[in-house]
Coordinates of C-alpha atoms and ligand atoms in Angstrom, one line a residue:
M16 CA 137.1 -66.7 214.2
A17 CA 139.6 -69.3 215.4
R18 CA 143.3 -69.0 216.1
L19 CA 146.2 -71.0 214.8
A20 CA 149.0 -72.2 217.1
V21 CA 152.0 -73.6 215.3
N22 CA 153.9 -76.7 216.6
V23 CA 157.6 -76.4 215.7
D24 CA 158.7 -79.9 216.8
H25 CA 159.3 -81.1 213.2
V26 CA 161.6 -78.2 212.4
A27 CA 163.7 -79.6 215.2
T28 CA 163.2 -83.1 213.8
V29 CA 165.0 -82.0 210.6
R30 CA 167.9 -80.6 212.7
Q31 CA 168.2 -83.7 214.7
A32 CA 168.4 -85.9 211.6
R33 CA 171.9 -84.5 211.1
G34 CA 172.7 -83.5 214.6
T35 CA 173.6 -80.0 213.6
I36 CA 172.3 -76.5 214.6
E37 CA 169.9 -75.9 211.7
P38 CA 167.0 -75.5 211.0
D39 CA 166.4 -73.7 214.3
P40 CA 162.8 -74.0 215.6
V41 CA 163.3 -70.7 217.4
L42 CA 163.7 -68.9 214.0
A43 CA 160.7 -70.8 212.6
A44 CA 158.6 -69.7 215.6
G45 CA 159.5 -66.1 214.9
I46 CA 158.5 -66.4 211.3
A47 CA 155.3 -68.2 212.3
E48 CA 154.3 -65.3 214.5
L49 CA 155.1 -62.8 211.8
A50 CA 152.8 -64.8 209.5
G51 CA 149.9 -64.5 211.9
A52 CA 150.2 -67.5 214.3
E53 CA 148.8 -66.6 217.7
G54 CA 150.7 -69.3 219.6
I55 CA 153.8 -71.5 219.4
I56 CA 153.8 -75.0 220.6
C57 CA 156.7 -77.4 221.4
H58 CA 156.8 -80.8 223.0
L59 CA 159.7 -81.5 225.2
R60 CA 159.9 -85.3 225.2
E61 CA 161.6 -87.4 227.8
D62 CA 164.0 -88.7 225.1
R63 CA 164.6 -85.2 223.7
R64 CA 164.1 -86.6 220.2
H65 CA 163.4 -83.2 218.6
I66 CA 162.9 -80.2 220.9
S67 CA 165.8 -79.6 223.3
D68 CA 165.9 -77.9 226.7
R69 CA 167.8 -75.0 225.0
D70 CA 164.9 -74.6 222.4
L71 CA 162.4 -74.4 225.2
R72 CA 164.4 -71.8 227.1
V73 CA 165.1 -69.6 224.1
L74 CA 161.5 -69.9 222.9
R75 CA 160.4 -68.6 226.3
Q76 CA 162.6 -65.6 225.8
T77 CA 161.6 -64.9 222.2
V78 CA 157.9 -66.0 221.7
K79 CA 155.7 -62.9 221.8
T80 CA 152.3 -64.6 221.4
R81 CA 151.7 -67.6 223.7
L82 CA 154.1 -70.4 224.4
N83 CA 152.4 -73.8 224.9
L84 CA 154.6 -76.5 226.3
E85 CA 153.4 -80.0 225.6
M86 CA 154.6 -82.5 228.1
A87 CA 154.0 -85.7 230.0
A88 CA 152.6 -85.3 233.6
V89 CA 155.8 -86.4 235.2
D90 CA 158.0 -84.8 237.9
E91 CA 160.9 -83.9 235.6
M92 CA 158.7 -82.0 233.2
V93 CA 156.6 -80.3 236.0
A94 CA 159.9 -79.0 237.5
I95 CA 161.0 -77.7 234.1
A96 CA 157.6 -76.0 233.5
L97 CA 157.6 -74.4 236.9
E98 CA 161.1 -72.9 236.1
V99 CA 160.6 -71.9 232.5
K100 CA 157.0 -70.8 232.9
P101 CA 155.3 -71.2 229.6
D102 CA 152.0 -69.5 229.2
L103 CA 150.2 -72.8 228.9
V104 CA 151.0 -76.5 229.5
T105 CA 149.3 -79.2 227.5
L106 CA 149.4 -82.5 229.3
V107 CA 149.8 -85.4 226.8
P108 CA 150.5 -89.1 227.2
E109 CA 153.9 -90.2 226.1
K110 CA 155.2 -93.6 225.1
R111 CA 158.9 -94.0 224.3
M112 CA 158.5 -96.1 221.1
E113 CA 155.6 -94.1 219.5
L114 CA 156.2 -92.1 216.3
T115 CA 153.9 -89.4 217.6
T116 CA 151.4 -88.9 220.3
E117 CA 149.0 -91.8 219.7
G118 CA 145.9 -90.8 221.6
G119 CA 144.5 -88.7 224.4
L120 CA 145.2 -88.9 228.1
D121 CA 143.4 -91.5 230.1
V122 CA 142.4 -88.9 232.7
L123 CA 139.9 -91.3 234.3
S124 CA 142.5 -93.9 235.2
K125 CA 144.9 -91.5 236.9
A126 CA 142.6 -88.6 238.0
Q127 CA 144.4 -88.0 241.3
D128 CA 147.8 -87.6 239.7
Y129 CA 146.6 -85.3 236.9
K130 CA 144.7 -83.2 239.4
E131 CA 147.8 -82.7 241.5
V132 CA 150.0 -81.8 238.5
C133 CA 147.3 -79.4 237.3
R134 CA 147.1 -77.8 240.7
R135 CA 150.9 -77.3 240.9
L136 CA 151.0 -75.7 237.4
R137 CA 147.9 -73.5 238.0
D138 CA 149.3 -72.3 241.3
A139 CA 152.3 -71.0 239.3
C140 CA 149.9 -69.1 237.0
I141 CA 150.4 -71.5 234.1
E142 CA 147.2 -72.4 232.3
V143 CA 146.6 -76.1 231.8
S144 CA 145.2 -77.9 228.9
F145 CA 144.4 -81.7 228.8
F146 CA 144.8 -83.5 225.5
V147 CA 141.9 -85.9 225.4
D148 CA 140.0 -88.1 223.0
P149 CA 136.5 -87.0 222.1
V150 CA 135.0 -89.1 224.9
P151 CA 132.5 -87.5 227.3
G152 CA 133.9 -89.3 230.4
Q153 CA 137.4 -88.0 229.7
I154 CA 136.2 -84.4 229.1
K155 CA 134.3 -84.5 232.4
A156 CA 137.3 -86.0 234.2
A157 CA 139.6 -83.2 232.7
H158 CA 137.1 -80.6 234.0
D159 CA 137.0 -82.3 237.4
C160 CA 140.9 -82.2 237.6
G161 CA 140.8 -78.4 237.2
A162 CA 141.7 -78.1 233.5
D163 CA 141.3 -74.6 231.9
I164 CA 141.2 -76.0 228.4
V165 CA 140.7 -79.4 226.7
E166 CA 142.5 -80.0 223.4
I167 CA 140.4 -82.5 221.5
H168 CA 142.4 -85.2 219.7
T169 CA 141.6 -85.1 216.0
G170 CA 143.9 -88.0 215.0
R171 CA 141.2 -90.6 214.4
Y172 CA 139.3 -88.2 212.2
A173 CA 142.5 -87.4 210.3
D174 CA 143.4 -91.1 209.9
A175 CA 139.9 -92.2 208.8
A176 CA 140.2 -94.6 205.8
T177 CA 136.8 -93.8 204.4
Q178 CA 134.5 -90.7 204.1
D179 CA 131.9 -92.4 206.3
E180 CA 134.4 -93.1 209.0
A181 CA 135.7 -89.4 208.7
I182 CA 132.1 -88.2 209.2
R183 CA 131.6 -90.5 212.1
Q184 CA 134.8 -89.3 213.8
F185 CA 134.0 -85.7 213.1
E186 CA 130.6 -86.1 214.7
R187 CA 132.3 -87.4 217.9
I188 CA 134.5 -84.3 217.9
R189 CA 131.5 -82.0 217.4
D190 CA 129.7 -83.6 220.3
A191 CA 132.8 -83.4 222.5
V192 CA 133.2 -79.7 221.8
S193 CA 129.6 -79.2 222.9
D194 CA 130.1 -81.2 226.1
A195 CA 133.3 -79.2 226.9
C196 CA 131.7 -75.8 226.2
R197 CA 128.7 -76.8 228.4
L198 CA 131.2 -77.5 231.3
G199 CA 132.7 -74.1 230.8
L200 CA 136.0 -75.4 229.4
R201 CA 137.8 -73.6 226.6
V202 CA 138.4 -75.9 223.6
S203 CA 141.2 -76.4 221.2
A204 CA 141.8 -79.2 218.7
G205 CA 144.7 -80.8 217.0
H206 CA 146.7 -83.8 215.7
G207 CA 146.9 -84.8 212.1
L208 CA 145.1 -81.8 210.8
T209 CA 146.0 -80.7 207.2
Y210 CA 145.1 -77.9 204.7
V211 CA 142.5 -80.4 203.3
N212 CA 140.9 -82.1 206.3
I213 CA 140.6 -79.0 208.4
K214 CA 138.0 -77.5 206.1
R215 CA 135.2 -79.6 207.7
F216 CA 135.8 -77.7 210.9
G217 CA 134.3 -74.6 209.4
R218 CA 130.9 -76.2 210.1
I219 CA 131.2 -76.1 213.9
S220 CA 131.8 -73.4 216.4
G221 CA 133.3 -73.6 219.9
I222 CA 137.0 -74.4 219.0
E223 CA 139.1 -71.4 219.9
E224 CA 142.5 -72.7 218.6
Y225 CA 143.9 -75.3 216.3
S226 CA 147.3 -76.8 217.1
I227 CA 149.1 -77.8 213.9
G228 CA 152.6 -78.9 213.2
H229 CA 153.4 -81.6 210.6
S230 CA 151.3 -80.4 207.7
I231 CA 152.7 -76.9 208.0
V232 CA 156.3 -78.0 208.2
A233 CA 155.7 -80.4 205.3
R234 CA 154.3 -77.5 203.2
A235 CA 157.0 -75.2 204.4
V236 CA 159.7 -77.4 202.9
I237 CA 158.2 -76.7 199.4
V238 CA 156.8 -73.1 199.7
G239 CA 158.6 -71.6 202.7
F240 CA 157.6 -71.3 206.3
E241 CA 155.9 -67.9 206.2
K242 CA 153.7 -68.8 203.2
A243 CA 152.8 -72.2 204.8
V244 CA 151.7 -70.6 208.1
R245 CA 149.9 -67.7 206.4
S246 CA 147.8 -70.1 204.3
M247 CA 146.7 -72.0 207.5
V248 CA 146.0 -68.8 209.4
E249 CA 143.7 -67.7 206.6
L250 CA 141.8 -71.1 206.7
V251 CA 141.2 -71.1 210.4
R252 CA 140.3 -67.4 210.6
D253 CA 137.2 -68.1 208.7
F254 CA 135.9 -70.7 211.2
Ligands
PXP324 N1 148.4 -81.6 219.6 C1 149.1 -82.5 220.3 C2 148.7 -82.7 221.7 C3 150.2 -83.1 219.7 O1 150.9 -84.0 220.5 C4 150.6 -82.9 218.4 C5 151.8 -83.5 217.8 O2 152.9 -83.1 218.4 C6 149.8 -81.9 217.7 C7 148.7 -81.3 218.3 C8 150.1 -81.5 216.3 O3 150.0 -82.6 215.5 P1 150.4 -82.6 214.0 O4 151.9 -82.4 214.0 O5 150.0 -83.8 213.4 O6 149.8 -81.3 213.3

Protein backbone atom coordinates (compact mmCIF):
# COMPACT_ATOMS: atom_id res chain seq x y z
CA MET A 1 0.00 0.00 0.00
CA ALA A 2 1.64 3.22 -1.17
CA ARG A 3 1.00 6.79 -0.02
CA LEU A 4 0.17 9.90 -1.99
CA ALA A 5 1.90 13.21 -1.32
CA VAL A 6 0.36 16.16 -3.14
CA ASN A 7 2.45 18.93 -4.67
CA VAL A 8 0.56 22.25 -4.41
CA ASP A 9 2.91 24.37 -6.56
CA HIS A 10 0.43 24.72 -9.39
CA VAL A 11 -2.29 26.06 -7.15
CA ALA A 12 0.16 28.88 -6.50
CA THR A 13 0.89 29.11 -10.25
CA VAL A 14 -2.77 30.03 -10.87
CA ARG A 15 -2.58 32.66 -8.13
CA GLN A 16 0.61 34.13 -9.56
CA ALA A 17 -0.95 34.36 -13.04
CA ARG A 18 -3.02 37.26 -11.67
CA GLY A 19 -0.77 38.35 -8.83
CA THR A 20 -3.64 38.09 -6.34
CA ILE A 21 -4.16 36.11 -3.13
CA GLU A 22 -6.21 33.24 -4.53
CA PRO A 23 -6.29 30.31 -4.94
CA ASP A 24 -4.34 29.69 -1.77
CA PRO A 25 -2.05 26.61 -1.80
CA VAL A 26 -2.43 26.44 1.98
CA LEU A 27 -6.18 25.86 1.64
CA ALA A 28 -5.56 23.29 -1.11
CA ALA A 29 -3.11 21.47 1.18
CA GLY A 30 -5.74 21.23 3.93
CA ILE A 31 -8.30 19.84 1.52
CA ALA A 32 -5.73 17.37 0.16
CA GLU A 33 -5.11 16.07 3.68
CA LEU A 34 -8.84 15.72 4.33
CA ALA A 35 -9.08 13.73 1.09
CA GLY A 36 -6.42 11.25 2.23
CA ALA A 37 -3.08 12.69 1.11
CA GLU A 38 -0.34 11.68 3.53
CA GLY A 39 2.06 14.45 2.65
CA ILE A 40 2.18 17.95 1.18
CA ILE A 41 4.98 19.10 -1.10
CA CYS A 42 6.00 22.56 -2.22
CA HIS A 43 8.99 23.74 -4.21
CA LEU A 44 10.40 27.08 -3.11
CA ARG A 45 12.26 28.22 -6.19
CA GLU A 46 15.00 30.79 -6.27
CA ASP A 47 12.79 32.97 -8.54
CA ARG A 48 9.66 32.42 -6.34
CA ARG A 49 7.62 31.82 -9.48
CA HIS A 50 4.84 29.99 -7.62
CA ILE A 51 5.34 29.07 -3.93
CA SER A 52 6.29 32.05 -1.77
CA ASP A 53 8.13 32.29 1.53
CA ARG A 54 4.78 33.04 3.18
CA ASP A 55 3.25 29.84 1.72
CA LEU A 56 6.06 27.73 3.10
CA ARG A 57 5.84 29.28 6.58
CA VAL A 58 2.05 28.97 6.80
CA LEU A 59 2.19 25.42 5.44
CA ARG A 60 4.66 24.58 8.21
CA GLN A 61 2.10 25.77 10.74
CA THR A 62 -0.90 24.05 9.18
CA VAL A 63 0.21 20.77 7.54
CA LYS A 64 -0.73 17.88 9.80
CA THR A 65 0.77 15.05 7.78
CA ARG A 66 4.31 15.58 6.46
CA LEU A 67 5.67 18.70 4.83
CA ASN A 68 8.20 18.04 2.10
CA LEU A 69 10.18 21.07 0.88
CA GLU A 70 11.66 20.68 -2.58
CA MET A 71 14.64 22.93 -3.06
CA ALA A 72 17.99 23.44 -4.72
CA ALA A 73 21.04 22.56 -2.61
CA VAL A 74 22.14 26.19 -2.23
CA ASP A 75 22.96 28.19 0.91
CA GLU A 76 19.87 30.43 0.74
CA MET A 77 17.52 27.43 0.71
CA VAL A 78 19.46 25.47 3.32
CA ALA A 79 19.16 28.46 5.69
CA ILE A 80 15.39 28.65 5.07
CA ALA A 81 14.98 24.91 5.63
CA LEU A 82 16.96 25.02 8.87
CA GLU A 83 14.70 27.80 10.10
CA VAL A 84 11.31 26.50 8.90
CA LYS A 85 12.08 22.83 9.59
CA PRO A 86 9.98 20.86 7.13
CA ASP A 87 9.72 17.15 7.96
CA LEU A 88 11.58 16.34 4.79
CA VAL A 89 13.68 18.15 2.18
CA THR A 90 13.90 16.88 -1.37
CA LEU A 91 17.00 18.14 -3.14
CA VAL A 92 16.33 18.91 -6.79
CA PRO A 93 18.34 20.51 -9.60
CA GLU A 94 17.06 23.94 -10.56
CA LYS A 95 17.57 25.91 -13.73
CA ARG A 96 16.15 29.41 -14.06
CA MET A 97 14.68 29.04 -17.56
CA GLU A 98 13.17 25.56 -17.18
CA LEU A 99 9.37 25.14 -17.20
CA THR A 100 9.62 22.43 -14.57
CA THR A 101 12.35 20.27 -13.03
CA GLU A 102 13.93 18.66 -16.09
CA GLY A 103 15.84 15.75 -14.66
CA GLY A 104 17.40 14.24 -11.58
CA LEU A 105 20.34 15.57 -9.62
CA ASP A 106 23.80 14.83 -10.94
CA VAL A 107 24.92 13.62 -7.51
CA LEU A 108 28.11 12.07 -8.87
CA SER A 109 29.48 15.36 -10.19
CA LYS A 110 29.00 17.31 -6.92
CA ALA A 111 29.04 14.58 -4.31
CA GLN A 112 31.00 16.58 -1.70
CA ASP A 113 28.55 19.52 -1.89
CA TYR A 114 25.48 17.31 -1.64
CA LYS A 115 27.01 15.34 1.21
CA GLU A 116 27.59 18.54 3.20
CA VAL A 117 24.06 19.87 2.57
CA CYS A 118 22.62 16.50 3.52
CA ARG A 119 24.64 16.45 6.74
CA ARG A 120 23.49 19.96 7.76
CA LEU A 121 19.84 19.08 7.20
CA ARG A 122 20.03 15.70 8.92
CA ASP A 123 21.81 17.26 11.90
CA ALA A 124 18.69 19.42 12.27
CA CYS A 125 16.51 16.26 12.26
CA ILE A 126 15.19 16.93 8.75
CA GLU A 127 14.99 13.83 6.55
CA VAL A 128 16.65 14.18 3.17
CA SER A 129 15.51 12.82 -0.16
CA PHE A 130 17.54 13.06 -3.38
CA PHE A 131 15.60 13.39 -6.65
CA VAL A 132 17.53 11.20 -9.06
CA ASP A 133 17.18 9.63 -12.48
CA PRO A 134 16.80 5.85 -12.53
CA VAL A 135 20.56 5.39 -12.94
CA PRO A 136 22.44 2.96 -10.65
CA GLY A 137 25.47 5.26 -10.19
CA GLN A 138 23.30 8.19 -9.08
CA ILE A 139 21.38 6.05 -6.60
CA LYS A 140 24.59 4.71 -5.11
CA ALA A 141 25.99 8.26 -4.93
CA ALA A 142 22.84 9.49 -3.11
CA HIS A 143 23.27 6.64 -0.64
CA ASP A 144 26.94 7.51 -0.14
CA CYS A 145 26.00 11.16 0.53
CA GLY A 146 23.77 10.06 3.40
CA ALA A 147 20.31 10.30 1.81
CA ASP A 148 17.41 8.74 3.72
CA ILE A 149 15.25 8.49 0.62
CA VAL A 150 15.62 8.60 -3.15
CA GLU A 151 12.81 9.97 -5.26
CA ILE A 152 13.06 8.32 -8.65
CA HIS A 153 12.42 10.72 -11.53
CA THR A 154 9.56 9.30 -13.61
CA GLY A 155 9.53 12.11 -16.19
CA ARG A 156 11.09 10.14 -19.05
CA TYR A 157 8.57 7.36 -18.54
CA ALA A 158 5.73 9.91 -18.49
CA ASP A 159 6.99 11.65 -21.63
CA ALA A 160 7.64 8.46 -23.65
CA ALA A 161 6.28 8.89 -27.17
CA THR A 162 5.60 5.19 -27.79
CA GLN A 163 4.47 2.20 -25.74
CA ASP A 164 7.81 0.46 -26.34
CA GLU A 165 9.65 3.47 -25.00
CA ALA A 166 7.31 3.68 -21.99
CA ILE A 167 8.01 0.02 -21.20
CA ARG A 168 11.75 0.56 -21.55
CA GLN A 169 11.66 3.57 -19.22
CA PHE A 170 9.44 1.74 -16.76
CA GLU A 171 11.92 -1.15 -16.61
CA ARG A 172 14.69 1.31 -15.76
CA ILE A 173 12.55 2.64 -12.90
CA ARG A 174 11.77 -0.87 -11.68
CA ASP A 175 15.48 -1.78 -11.63
CA ALA A 176 16.34 1.50 -9.88
CA VAL A 177 13.78 0.80 -7.16
CA SER A 178 15.38 -2.62 -6.57
CA ASP A 179 18.87 -1.08 -6.41
CA ALA A 180 17.74 1.56 -3.91
CA CYS A 181 15.94 -0.97 -1.71
CA ARG A 182 19.02 -3.22 -1.71
CA LEU A 183 21.06 -0.26 -0.40
CA GLY A 184 18.53 0.25 2.40
CA LEU A 185 17.13 3.51 0.99
CA ARG A 186 13.45 4.37 1.19
CA VAL A 187 11.98 5.05 -2.23
CA SER A 188 9.46 7.48 -3.63
CA ALA A 189 8.69 8.42 -7.23
CA GLY A 190 7.32 11.33 -9.15
CA HIS A 191 7.19 13.76 -12.03
CA GLY A 192 4.70 13.68 -14.84
CA LEU A 193 2.58 10.96 -13.27
CA THR A 194 -1.12 11.00 -14.21
CA TYR A 195 -4.28 9.03 -13.42
CA VAL A 196 -3.52 6.96 -16.54
CA ASN A 197 0.22 6.38 -16.59
CA ILE A 198 0.46 5.60 -12.87
CA LYS A 199 -1.48 2.35 -13.32
CA ARG A 200 1.60 0.47 -14.48
CA PHE A 201 3.17 1.08 -11.05
CA GLY A 202 0.73 -1.41 -9.54
CA ARG A 203 3.08 -4.10 -10.96
CA ILE A 204 6.07 -3.22 -8.78
CA SER A 205 6.62 -2.97 -5.08
CA GLY A 206 9.12 -0.96 -3.07
CA ILE A 207 7.82 2.56 -3.79
CA GLU A 208 6.46 3.98 -0.53
CA GLU A 209 5.18 7.30 -1.79
CA TYR A 210 4.16 9.02 -5.02
CA SER A 211 4.71 12.75 -5.41
CA ILE A 212 2.12 14.21 -7.76
CA GLY A 213 1.11 17.76 -8.58
CA HIS A 214 0.17 18.86 -12.07
CA SER A 215 -2.24 16.08 -12.97
CA ILE A 216 -4.16 16.50 -9.70
CA VAL A 217 -4.39 20.28 -10.02
CA ALA A 218 -5.47 19.91 -13.68
CA ARG A 219 -8.27 17.53 -12.70
CA ALA A 220 -9.22 19.66 -9.70
CA VAL A 221 -10.05 22.58 -11.99
CA ILE A 222 -12.80 20.40 -13.48
CA VAL A 223 -14.02 18.23 -10.59
CA GLY A 224 -12.80 19.97 -7.44
CA PHE A 225 -9.67 19.48 -5.35
CA GLU A 226 -11.04 17.00 -2.86
CA LYS A 227 -12.43 14.67 -5.51
CA ALA A 228 -9.24 14.87 -7.58
CA VAL A 229 -7.03 13.99 -4.60
CA ARG A 230 -9.34 11.22 -3.39
CA SER A 231 -9.27 9.51 -6.81
CA MET A 232 -5.46 9.50 -6.83
CA VAL A 233 -5.28 8.30 -3.20
CA GLU A 234 -7.49 5.35 -4.16
CA LEU A 235 -5.26 4.47 -7.12
CA VAL A 236 -2.00 4.42 -5.19
CA ARG A 237 -3.44 2.70 -2.13
CA ASP A 238 -3.87 -0.44 -4.22
CA PHE A 239 -0.13 -0.60 -5.10
N1 LIG B 1 8.84 15.41 -7.81
C1 LIG B 1 9.68 16.44 -8.05
C2 LIG B 1 11.07 16.34 -7.53
C3 LIG B 1 9.26 17.58 -8.76
O1 LIG B 1 10.13 18.59 -8.99
C4 LIG B 1 7.93 17.65 -9.22
C5 LIG B 1 7.46 18.88 -9.93
O2 LIG B 1 7.48 19.98 -9.10
C6 LIG B 1 7.08 16.57 -8.93
C7 LIG B 1 7.56 15.46 -8.25
C8 LIG B 1 5.65 16.58 -9.34
O3 LIG B 1 5.57 16.55 -10.74
P1 LIG B 1 4.17 16.77 -11.43
O4 LIG B 1 3.73 18.17 -11.12
O5 LIG B 1 4.47 16.55 -12.87
O6 LIG B 1 3.22 15.75 -10.85
